[in-house]
Structures are given as structure tokens and as C-alpha cells.
XYZ file of N, CA and C in Angstrom:
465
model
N -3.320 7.186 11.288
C -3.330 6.302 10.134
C -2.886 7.074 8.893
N -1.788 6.520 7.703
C -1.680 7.131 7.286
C -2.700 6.573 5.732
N -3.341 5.225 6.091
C -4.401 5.388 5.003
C -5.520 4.476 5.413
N -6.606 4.327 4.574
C -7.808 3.508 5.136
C -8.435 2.626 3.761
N -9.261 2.027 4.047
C -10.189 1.504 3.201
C -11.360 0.786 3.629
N -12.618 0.392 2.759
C -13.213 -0.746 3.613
C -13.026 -1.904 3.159
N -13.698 -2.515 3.900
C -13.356 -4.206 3.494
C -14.759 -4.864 3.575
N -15.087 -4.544 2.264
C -16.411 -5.835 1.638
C -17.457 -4.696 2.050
N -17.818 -3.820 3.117
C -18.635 -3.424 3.730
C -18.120 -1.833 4.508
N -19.192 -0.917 4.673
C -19.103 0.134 5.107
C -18.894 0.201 6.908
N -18.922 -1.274 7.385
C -18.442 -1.621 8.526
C -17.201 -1.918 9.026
N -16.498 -2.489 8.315
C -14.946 -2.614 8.608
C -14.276 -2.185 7.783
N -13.138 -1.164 8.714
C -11.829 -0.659 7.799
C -11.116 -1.135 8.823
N -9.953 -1.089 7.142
C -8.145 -1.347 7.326
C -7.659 -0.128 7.205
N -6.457 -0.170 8.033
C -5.924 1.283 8.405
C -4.135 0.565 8.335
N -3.194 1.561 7.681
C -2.063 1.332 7.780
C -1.854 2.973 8.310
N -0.798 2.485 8.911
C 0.445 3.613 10.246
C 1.644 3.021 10.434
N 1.984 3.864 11.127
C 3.578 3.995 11.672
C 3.706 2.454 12.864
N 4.318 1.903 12.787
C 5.021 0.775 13.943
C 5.151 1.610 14.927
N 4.480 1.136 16.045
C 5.044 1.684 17.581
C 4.921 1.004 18.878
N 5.696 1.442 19.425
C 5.743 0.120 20.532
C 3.894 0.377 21.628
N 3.808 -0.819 22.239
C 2.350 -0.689 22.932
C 1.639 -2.163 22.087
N 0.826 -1.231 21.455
C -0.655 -1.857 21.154
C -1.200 -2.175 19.231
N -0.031 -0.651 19.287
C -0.044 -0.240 17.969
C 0.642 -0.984 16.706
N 0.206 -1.613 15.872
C 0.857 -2.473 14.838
C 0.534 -1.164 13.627
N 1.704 -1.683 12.737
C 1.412 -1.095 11.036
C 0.166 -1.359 9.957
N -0.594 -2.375 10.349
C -1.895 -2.941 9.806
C -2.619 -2.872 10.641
N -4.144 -2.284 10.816
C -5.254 -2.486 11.341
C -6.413 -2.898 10.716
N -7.481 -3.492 11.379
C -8.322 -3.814 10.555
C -9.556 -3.883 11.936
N -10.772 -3.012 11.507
C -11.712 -2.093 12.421
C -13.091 -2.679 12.589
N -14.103 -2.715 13.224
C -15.342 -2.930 12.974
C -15.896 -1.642 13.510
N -16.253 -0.652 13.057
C -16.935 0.259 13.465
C -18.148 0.296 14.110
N -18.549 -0.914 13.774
C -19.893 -1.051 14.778
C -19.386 -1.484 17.100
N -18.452 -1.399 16.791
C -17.800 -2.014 18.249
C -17.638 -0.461 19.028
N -17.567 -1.084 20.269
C -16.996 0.069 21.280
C -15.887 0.597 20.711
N -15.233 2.052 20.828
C -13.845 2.225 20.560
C -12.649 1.144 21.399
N -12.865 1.122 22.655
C -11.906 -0.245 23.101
C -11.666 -1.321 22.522
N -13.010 -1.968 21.846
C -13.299 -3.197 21.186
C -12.681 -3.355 19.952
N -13.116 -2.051 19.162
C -13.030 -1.979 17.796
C -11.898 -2.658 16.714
N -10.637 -2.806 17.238
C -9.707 -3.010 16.703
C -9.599 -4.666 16.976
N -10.357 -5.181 15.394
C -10.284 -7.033 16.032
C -9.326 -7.468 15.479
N -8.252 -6.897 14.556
C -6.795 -7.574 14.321
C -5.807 -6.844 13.646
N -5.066 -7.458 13.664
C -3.589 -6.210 13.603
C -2.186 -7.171 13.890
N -1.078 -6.626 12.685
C -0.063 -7.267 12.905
C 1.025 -5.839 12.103
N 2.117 -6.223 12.531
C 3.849 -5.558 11.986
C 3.922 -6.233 10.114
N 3.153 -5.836 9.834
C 2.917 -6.131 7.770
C 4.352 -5.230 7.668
N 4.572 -3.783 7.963
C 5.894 -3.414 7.755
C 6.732 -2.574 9.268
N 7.832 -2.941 8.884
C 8.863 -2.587 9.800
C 8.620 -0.976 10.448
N 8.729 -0.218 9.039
C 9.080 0.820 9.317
C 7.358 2.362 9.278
N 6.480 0.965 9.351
C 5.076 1.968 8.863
C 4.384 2.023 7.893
N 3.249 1.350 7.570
C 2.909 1.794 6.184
C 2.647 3.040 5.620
N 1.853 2.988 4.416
C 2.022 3.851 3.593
C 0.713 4.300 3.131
N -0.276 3.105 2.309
C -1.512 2.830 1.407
C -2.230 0.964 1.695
N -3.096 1.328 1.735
C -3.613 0.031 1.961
C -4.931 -0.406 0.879
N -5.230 -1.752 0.340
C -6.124 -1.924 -0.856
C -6.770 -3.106 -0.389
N -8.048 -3.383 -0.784
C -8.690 -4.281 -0.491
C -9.132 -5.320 -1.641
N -7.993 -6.363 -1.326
C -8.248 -7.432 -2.457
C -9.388 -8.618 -2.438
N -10.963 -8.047 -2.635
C -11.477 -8.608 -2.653
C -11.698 -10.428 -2.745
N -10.993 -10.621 -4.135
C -11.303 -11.969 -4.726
C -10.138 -12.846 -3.959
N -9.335 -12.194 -3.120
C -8.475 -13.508 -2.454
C -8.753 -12.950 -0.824
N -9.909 -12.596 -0.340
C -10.129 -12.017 0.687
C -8.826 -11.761 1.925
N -8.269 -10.546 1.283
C -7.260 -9.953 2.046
C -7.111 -8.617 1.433
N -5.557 -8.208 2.867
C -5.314 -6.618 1.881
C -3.757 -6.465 1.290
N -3.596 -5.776 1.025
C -2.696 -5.621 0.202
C -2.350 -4.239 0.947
N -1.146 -3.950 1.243
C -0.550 -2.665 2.179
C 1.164 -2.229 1.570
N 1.357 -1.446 0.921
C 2.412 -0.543 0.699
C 3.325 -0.015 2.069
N 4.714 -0.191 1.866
C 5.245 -0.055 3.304
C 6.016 1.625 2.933
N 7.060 2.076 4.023
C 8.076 3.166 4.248
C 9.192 2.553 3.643
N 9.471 1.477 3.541
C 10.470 1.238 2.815
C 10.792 0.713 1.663
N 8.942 0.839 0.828
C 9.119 0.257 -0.212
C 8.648 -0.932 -0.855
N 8.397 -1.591 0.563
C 7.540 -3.309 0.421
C 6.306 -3.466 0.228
N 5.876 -4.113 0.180
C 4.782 -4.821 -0.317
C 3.934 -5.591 0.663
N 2.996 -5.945 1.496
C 2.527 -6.929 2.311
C 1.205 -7.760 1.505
N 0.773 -8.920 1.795
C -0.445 -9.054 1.241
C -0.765 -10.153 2.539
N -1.738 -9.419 3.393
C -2.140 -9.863 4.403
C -3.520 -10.703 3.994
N -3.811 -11.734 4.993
C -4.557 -13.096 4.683
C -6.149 -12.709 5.541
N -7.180 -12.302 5.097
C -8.235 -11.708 6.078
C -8.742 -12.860 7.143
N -8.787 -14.151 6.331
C -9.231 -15.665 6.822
C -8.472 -16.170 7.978
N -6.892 -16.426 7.110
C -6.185 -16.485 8.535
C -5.780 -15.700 9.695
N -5.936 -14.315 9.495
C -5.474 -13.054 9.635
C -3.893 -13.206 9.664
N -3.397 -13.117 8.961
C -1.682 -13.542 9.008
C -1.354 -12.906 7.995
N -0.012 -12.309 8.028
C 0.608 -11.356 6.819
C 0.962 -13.223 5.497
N 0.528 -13.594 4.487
C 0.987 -14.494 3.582
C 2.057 -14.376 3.221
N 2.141 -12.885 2.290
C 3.741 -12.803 1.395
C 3.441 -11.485 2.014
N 5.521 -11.275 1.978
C 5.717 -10.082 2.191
C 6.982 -9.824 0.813
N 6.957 -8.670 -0.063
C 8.012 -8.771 -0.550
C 8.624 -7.342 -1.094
N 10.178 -7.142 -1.352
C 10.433 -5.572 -1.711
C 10.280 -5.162 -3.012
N 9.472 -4.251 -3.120
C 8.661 -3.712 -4.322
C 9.750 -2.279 -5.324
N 9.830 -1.457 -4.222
C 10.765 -0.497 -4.963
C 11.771 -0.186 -3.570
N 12.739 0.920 -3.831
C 13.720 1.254 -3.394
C 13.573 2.418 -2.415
N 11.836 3.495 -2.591
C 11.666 4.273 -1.499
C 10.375 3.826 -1.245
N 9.666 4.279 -0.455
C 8.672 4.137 0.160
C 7.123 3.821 -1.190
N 6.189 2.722 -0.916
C 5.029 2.546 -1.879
C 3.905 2.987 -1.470
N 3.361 4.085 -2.134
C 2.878 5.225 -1.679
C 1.173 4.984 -2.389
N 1.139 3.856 -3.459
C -0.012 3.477 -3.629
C -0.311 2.934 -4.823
N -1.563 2.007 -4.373
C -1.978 0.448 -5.273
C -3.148 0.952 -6.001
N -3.608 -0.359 -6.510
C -4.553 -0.437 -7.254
C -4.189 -1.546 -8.034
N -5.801 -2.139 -8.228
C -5.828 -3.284 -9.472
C -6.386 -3.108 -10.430
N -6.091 -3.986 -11.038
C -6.813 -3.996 -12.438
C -7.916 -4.423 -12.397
N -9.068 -4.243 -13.727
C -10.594 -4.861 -13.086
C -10.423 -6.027 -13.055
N -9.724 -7.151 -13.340
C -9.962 -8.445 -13.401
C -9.802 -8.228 -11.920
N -8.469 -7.921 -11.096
C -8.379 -8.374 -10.201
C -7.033 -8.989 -9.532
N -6.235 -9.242 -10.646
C -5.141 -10.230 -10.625
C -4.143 -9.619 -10.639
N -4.372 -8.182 -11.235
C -2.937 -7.341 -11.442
C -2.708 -6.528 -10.377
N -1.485 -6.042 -9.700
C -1.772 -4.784 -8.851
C -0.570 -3.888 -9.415
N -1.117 -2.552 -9.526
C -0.114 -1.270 -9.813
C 0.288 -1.171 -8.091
N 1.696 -0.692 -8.329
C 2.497 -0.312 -7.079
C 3.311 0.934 -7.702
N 2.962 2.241 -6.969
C 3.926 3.556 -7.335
C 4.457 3.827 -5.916
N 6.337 4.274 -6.690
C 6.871 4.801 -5.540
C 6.990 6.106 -5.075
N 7.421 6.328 -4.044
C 7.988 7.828 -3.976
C 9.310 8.742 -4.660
N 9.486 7.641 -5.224
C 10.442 8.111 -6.544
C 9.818 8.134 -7.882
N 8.630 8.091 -8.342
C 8.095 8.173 -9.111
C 8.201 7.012 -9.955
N 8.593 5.952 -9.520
C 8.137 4.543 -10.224
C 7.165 3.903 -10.348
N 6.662 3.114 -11.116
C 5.128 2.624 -11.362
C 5.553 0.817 -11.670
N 5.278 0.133 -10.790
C 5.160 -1.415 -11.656
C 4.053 -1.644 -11.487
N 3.992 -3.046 -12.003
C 2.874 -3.919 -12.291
C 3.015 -5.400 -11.639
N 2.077 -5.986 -11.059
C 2.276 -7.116 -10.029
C 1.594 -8.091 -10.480
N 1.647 -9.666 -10.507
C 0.392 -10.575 -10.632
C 0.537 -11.036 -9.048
N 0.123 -10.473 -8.178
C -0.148 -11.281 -6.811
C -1.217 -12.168 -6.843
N -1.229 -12.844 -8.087
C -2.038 -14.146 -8.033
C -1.086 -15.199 -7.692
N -0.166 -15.098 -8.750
C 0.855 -16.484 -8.402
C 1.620 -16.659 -7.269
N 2.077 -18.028 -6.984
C 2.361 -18.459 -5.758
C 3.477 -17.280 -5.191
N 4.353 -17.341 -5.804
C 5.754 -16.771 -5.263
C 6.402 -15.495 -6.448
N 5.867 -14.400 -5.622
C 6.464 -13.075 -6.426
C 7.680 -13.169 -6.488
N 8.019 -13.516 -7.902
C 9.555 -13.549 -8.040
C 10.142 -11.956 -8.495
N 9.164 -11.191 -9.339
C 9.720 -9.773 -10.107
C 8.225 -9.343 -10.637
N 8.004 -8.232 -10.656
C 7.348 -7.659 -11.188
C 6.914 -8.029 -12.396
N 5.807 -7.719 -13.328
C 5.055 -7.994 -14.639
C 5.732 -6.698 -15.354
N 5.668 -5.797 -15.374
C 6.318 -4.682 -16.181
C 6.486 -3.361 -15.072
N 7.030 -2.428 -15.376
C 8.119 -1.169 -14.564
C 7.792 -0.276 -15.695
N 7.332 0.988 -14.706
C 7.821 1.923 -15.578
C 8.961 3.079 -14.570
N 9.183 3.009 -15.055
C 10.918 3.993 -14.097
C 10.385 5.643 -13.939
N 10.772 6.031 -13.108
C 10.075 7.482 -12.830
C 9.039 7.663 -13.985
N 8.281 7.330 -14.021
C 6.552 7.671 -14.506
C 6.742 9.094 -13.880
N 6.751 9.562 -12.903
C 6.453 11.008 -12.514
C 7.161 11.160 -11.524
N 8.262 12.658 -11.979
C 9.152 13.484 -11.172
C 8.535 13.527 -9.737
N 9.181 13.155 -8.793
C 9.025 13.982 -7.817
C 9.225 15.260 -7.493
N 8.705 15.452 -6.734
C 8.551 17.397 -6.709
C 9.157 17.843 -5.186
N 10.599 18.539 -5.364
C 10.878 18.516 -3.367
C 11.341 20.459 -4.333
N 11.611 20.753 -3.094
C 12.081 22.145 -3.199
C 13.557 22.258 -3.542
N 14.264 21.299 -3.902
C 15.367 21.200 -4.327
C 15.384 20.681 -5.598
N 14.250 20.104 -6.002
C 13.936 19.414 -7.302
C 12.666 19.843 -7.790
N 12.329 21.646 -8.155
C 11.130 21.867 -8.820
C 10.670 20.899 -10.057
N 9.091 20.905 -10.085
C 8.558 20.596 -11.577
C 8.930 20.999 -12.662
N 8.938 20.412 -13.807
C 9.866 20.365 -14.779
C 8.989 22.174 -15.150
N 9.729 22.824 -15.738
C 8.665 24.291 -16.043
C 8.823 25.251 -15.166
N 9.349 25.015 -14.080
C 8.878 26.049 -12.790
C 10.832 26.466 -11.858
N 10.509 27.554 -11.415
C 11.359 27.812 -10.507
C 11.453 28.018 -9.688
N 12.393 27.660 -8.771
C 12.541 28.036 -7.135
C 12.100 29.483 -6.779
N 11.018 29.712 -5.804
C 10.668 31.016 -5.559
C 9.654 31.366 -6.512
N 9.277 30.811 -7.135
C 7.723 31.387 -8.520
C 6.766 31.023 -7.560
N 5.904 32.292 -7.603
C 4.859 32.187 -6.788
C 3.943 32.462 -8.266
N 2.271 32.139 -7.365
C 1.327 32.717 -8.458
C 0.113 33.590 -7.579
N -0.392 34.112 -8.634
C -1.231 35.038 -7.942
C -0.779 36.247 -7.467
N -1.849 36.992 -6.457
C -1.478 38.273 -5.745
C -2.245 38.125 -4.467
């Protein structure tokens, strides 16, 4: 899994991973009180390529899951059915959060983008506000702003 959460209770988690063929879907959702065989009471392909981060949207009882390529899922806990699925940024969404009301969700990419969501309303047409690389990514071809290839610290 590459993330978890609970849902309402210290008894069931949601787990997002990699798509693979078998058994294995990109969304899970757990009862820990079950046998390990048992445990896994639903699960669907929320993204193609694997998720990423997963959030638990209380007040519309579902989750909300960040994909590998960038998307968005907001899975239905009631029906268990993915509702909306839609593309959020251009690399992979690496992680959510709401606002305290509830209504807003932050989505950051792996390019260092930050928007803002109302996944209240019916049909996500665009984002509420963007902020564009909010924060550099950091690869070894692209040090932090300050630093150089090969700077070590310490002894």
C-alpha cells in the first residue's frame, strides 16, 4: 500500500496501491477486526495506473484517493462505487486534505503544484484556485534551491 487511513473508526482502513492483475485493485477498504482472508470487504480500479494518498471524507461518507497519473477519485462508501473520477494535475497526486468545513480539498502534485477543490458540487468542472509549483521538486538533477550536487554534511 502506498497509503492508508481510517474510516470513521480505528476498525476500518482504506489503503491505495499499485493496479495488479489477480485480486488486487488500486482502492481498498479493510475491517481489521476480520480474518486476514476476510478482511478486505471492498475494492475497485479508482486509478489506472496505482494510487498515490488516500483521505477520508467524512461528511459525504466516502474517500477521496490521489492517483500515478495525477487524478483524482472520490469513491462512494454507501454505494461502494468510484462516483467522480477526474484529472487533477499533470504528474502524479501525491496528497489531500480538507479544509475544516469540509467542502474544500487541497490536491499537491509531484511537480510541486497545489490546487484547491470544492468536491461538493455536482460536476468538477476546474479547480477553485492553483498554486503552480508551490514547492521545487528535489531529484539529483534538480538540487534544492541553495545546495549542490555532491554537498554532503557532517563527518
Amino acid at each position: 500500500a502506498s497509503d492508508l487511513c481510517f474510516v470513521g473508526s480505528s476498525i476500518v482502513l482504506a489503503t491505495v496501491g499499485a493496479s495488479g492483475s489477480g485480486a488486487v485493485r488500486s482502492l481498498g477498504l479493510w475491517d481489521v477486526l476480520l480474518p486476514p482472508s476476510q478482511a478486505l470487504v471492498a475494492a475497485c480500479d479508482a486509478h489506472d495506473d496505482g494510487g498515490c494518498c488516500v483521505i477520508h471524507w467524512a461528511e459525504q461518507a466516502s474517500l477521496v484517493s490521489g492517483g500515478m497519473r495525477g487524478d483524482i477519485s472520490v469513491f462512494d462508501l454507501r454505494q461502494r462505487r468510484v462516483r467522480t473520477r477526474f484529472n487533477a494535475h499533470t504528474l502524479a497526486t501525491r496528497s489531500l486534505v480538507f479544509s475544516d468545513t469540509g467542502r474544500h480539498c487541497f490536491s499537491a502534485s509531484a511537480n510541486g503544484d497545489m490546487k484547491l477543490w470544492d468536491l461538493s458540487a455536482q460536476e468538477n468542472t476546474g479547480h477553485t484556485a492553483q498554486w503552480l509549483r508551490a514547492h521545487e521538486p528535489h531529484t539529483m538533477l534538480h538540487p534544492l534551491a541553495g545546495t549542490t550536487l555532491g554537498r554532503t554534511y557532517g563527518i
